[in-house]
Amino acid sequence: MTQGSNKVYRKGLPFSAEVAPLLHAMPLLEEYREPLLRLQGAWDSLALLGQMSGAATDMADTRTAFEALTGRLLDSLARRQLRHAVGHLQGRSQVAIDILVRNLFERTADVGFLASDGPLRALLNADAAGELDTGDVEALRRRFAAYVAKYSVYDQVVLLAADGRRLAALDESSCAPVVDDPRLQGAFDPARAFVEVHGPTGLLGGRSGLIYAAAVSGSDGAGSGGVRGLLCLSFKLEDEMLGLFRALCAGVPRSVLVLKDAQGRVLLTSDPWQIPLGAPLADAGEAQGWRLDFAGRDYLACESAASGYEGYFGPGWRAQMLQPLQHAFADAPAERQAGRARDLDTRELFDEELRSIPIEARRIQRELSRSLWNGKLKSRAQAQHGVRTGEGAVAGQAGGNAFAVTLLNEVERTGDQLRQVFERAIAQLEDGALDAVFDGAGFQSELAISIVNRNLYERANDCRWWALDARLQRALATGDAASAESVLASIHALYTVYSLLLVFDIAGRVVAVSDPAQAHHVGRSLQGDWVSGALGLRDAGQYVVSSHAPSGLYGDDGHAPCLVYAAGVPHPDGAATVGGIAIVFDGAPQFRAMLRAALPEQAGAAALLVTRAGEVVASSDARWAPGDRLPMALPALTGLPADQHVTGELELDGRVHAYGLAMSGGYREYRRLTPPDASDLAALVMLPLGERLAAGESSGAGAMAAAFTSAPPAGTKTLDVASFLVDQQWLGLPAMQVVAALERQRITAWPTAPAAVRGMLGFEGRMLPVLDLGQLLFHRPCGEEAALMVCQTGAGQRLVLAVQQLGQVFVAGAEQLQPSPTRPGWAAQAQVHLLKGHGPQMLTLLDSDDLWRLVNGVVEAQAPALTVD
């Protein structure tokens, strides 16, 4: 049955359509539904007793309000659980596809670079001339092996003739002698720089793989009419993705991550026992409540398409993450971690409806307190009247009063239990929202450093790949600067993440650069440890990297900090080093883009890339520039182990932020298992939570302390006290001086009255002055949500008091009273006493005669037309 346009009834309560089909999988919901419905049943019984006896106050409105709020609370709890679970899955599926696409973008550049390699073109020409030599083929195979030794993401490199014949292969045993694949032939199209093909292929002996292919022209550089061939690179897709899948599925019980093709078929899966390869898998979006039925099992599922990188969106694949519905909401929220404060203004973390629930709960509680106040005051007044008039024979009346008080106490207890359930549920909602932010900060920091690690892995490999380029080796050996410049420019056109590429001779002098606009560097003698380090390398598998510092090669003035990766360039005959190649990473925009890619869509979120020493390398936020010091102390930074992350909270610009800090651990063979160093990189993600609340502001008034509510010993003199809260302090009046608690109503302004007098209010046909006790006593008004109560002097004059919150009407022992040691200002002649509880708690007992004297003169002098009782 549907209520309105988007509510569905389940077990007698209305729920949003998106969560209604999932309620059976949410045990936490049942944890709150049962006690709330049980207490409402008890409420019905109490209301019936009250109607039968005529002793209880009308509770119909309160019961209806609690029932409506119960539906809203449980619906909000269900939607919050769903949002949290979907956020887990959606974020991880997005990360999976985006990291893959970033990785594949580098492959598109690699195949373009290697397709222009001189030895490949020479082998093509030799084949066309019928002069192919087995020695040349073996030399090229070794060259392939040298390239792959630096890029472990490839498992096969093949050079094919235009007719599909295998000319050279890294692994000849797995490559067919002739590869006839029309999909690969598409690389000969002049309009296509490369093709990417996935599926079974003769390049890999018939097994499935992801192949990047680009056309190779003969040494004459001819186009479609010249000598042509195909260079094919096989990317280790399964090796790459299964490792990523394992990392992303960690912490999400029984979850499965899959990679799907454009037709929705599963290409790769983290768990083939749950979701097998080749299975057709539908999307599950918000319209279906994120619910997916596969092979007779219900899953919560989220799917993500690639966000794109440098204009490249990959092969059109999508990532989908699934979690069995029975496990998606099964885990109870963990206890709040130590050190995470609760005194936060977290309104920004909740939507409007959720924020309104505690406000509505407080309103209902105020109305209940007012109703109970009036009922207890009436019962106690009747009892006192019976004592004063000597009506000892009215045993029935006394019994009725006792029953009424007992019933009201039971109503109060039930209402308090309802309030506690609501408060516990709301606190759990708040904790869940906060935990989601902290979890998100940790996850996003891990994501940010993972993206950085993978990106820098490519940079370390690029410089070593290009050092093997025969054209660059020959140009440096012969001093042919023009040829070197041409090669660098063609490489730079493929790899857009660099600010500058350059080669230098054995003296460290710049021979050629990739960007004509920076030709002023040619002839310059380079300085820095990275220069001598590159020239001193004797192993083609090694590289050096500068510290993140100015090198004179980056920025408008050449003095911005940057990372420079460099490798030695060997002589063409391999005899000695003839110079080096340096690549200047365009860190300012590239690092900023990486950090922003790792941030959630949350206002005020920021991410920084920092060193262990506390230097800012990059920032998503303009407040921090490269080279700045970290704006806050993070003790965990210096000792955090590689590949580990921590979360916590910090204060920045007057606001509390959740942070995640993740330390780099490298990627594949890049910086793995290296000892800690001051230059190690870490990602810091900061997500705003809210401002720190003033002391006492977060907890509210709370219930009346048990110190005042325990019954005094039998036979002792007693006093009935009506308690209330003002500025977080407990005050009270003798109950016999309190007439009633009022519903909220309009107060008539009184512009000439003192600040503590709010105005006038009508009660039982008379206009009464309204005194704000917060303003009077503490110079802090009680606010628009103040509770109103009518009190009466011994002479019968009445006034209205505005207080923060009503407490309880209780019996205290007269021996608990003691005179107040202080008489500040207005209280110099007042009868102020302190009521001592059982413990340190104290209640200040006022007297209505003193309060009346404060306003009586003003009323008589300035409002003679008003009748004051």
Coordinates of C-alpha atoms in Angstrom, one line a residue, residues 114 137-160 166-175 203-204 207 231-234 236 465:
L114 CA 57.6 2.0 -29.0
V137 CA 65.2 -11.1 -34.7
E138 CA 66.9 -12.3 -31.5
A139 CA 68.4 -8.9 -30.9
L140 CA 64.9 -7.3 -31.2
R141 CA 63.5 -10.0 -28.8
R142 CA 66.2 -9.0 -26.3
R143 CA 65.3 -5.4 -26.8
F144 CA 61.6 -6.2 -26.0
A145 CA 62.8 -8.0 -22.9
A146 CA 64.8 -4.9 -21.8
Y147 CA 61.7 -2.7 -22.2
V148 CA 59.5 -5.2 -20.3
A149 CA 62.1 -5.5 -17.5
K150 CA 61.3 -1.8 -16.8
Y151 CA 57.5 -2.1 -17.3
S152 CA 56.3 -5.2 -15.6
V153 CA 52.7 -4.5 -16.7
Y154 CA 53.3 -6.2 -20.1
D155 CA 53.6 -10.0 -20.7
Q156 CA 53.9 -10.0 -24.5
V157 CA 55.4 -7.7 -27.2
V158 CA 55.1 -8.7 -30.8
L159 CA 56.0 -7.1 -34.1
L160 CA 53.8 -8.3 -37.0
R166 CA 55.1 -12.8 -36.7
L167 CA 58.5 -11.1 -37.2
A168 CA 59.6 -10.9 -33.5
A169 CA 58.0 -11.7 -30.2
L170 CA 59.0 -11.5 -26.6
D171 CA 57.5 -14.9 -26.0
E172 CA 57.5 -16.8 -29.3
S173 CA 56.2 -20.0 -27.8
S174 CA 52.8 -18.4 -27.0
C175 CA 52.5 -16.4 -30.3
L203 CA 49.3 -13.3 -29.9
L204 CA 48.8 -15.1 -26.6
R207 CA 44.0 -17.1 -24.5
L231 CA 53.5 -3.4 -32.8
C232 CA 51.3 -5.2 -30.3
L233 CA 51.6 -4.8 -26.5
S234 CA 49.7 -7.2 -24.2
K236 CA 48.5 -7.8 -17.8
W465 CA 62.4 3.4 -21.6

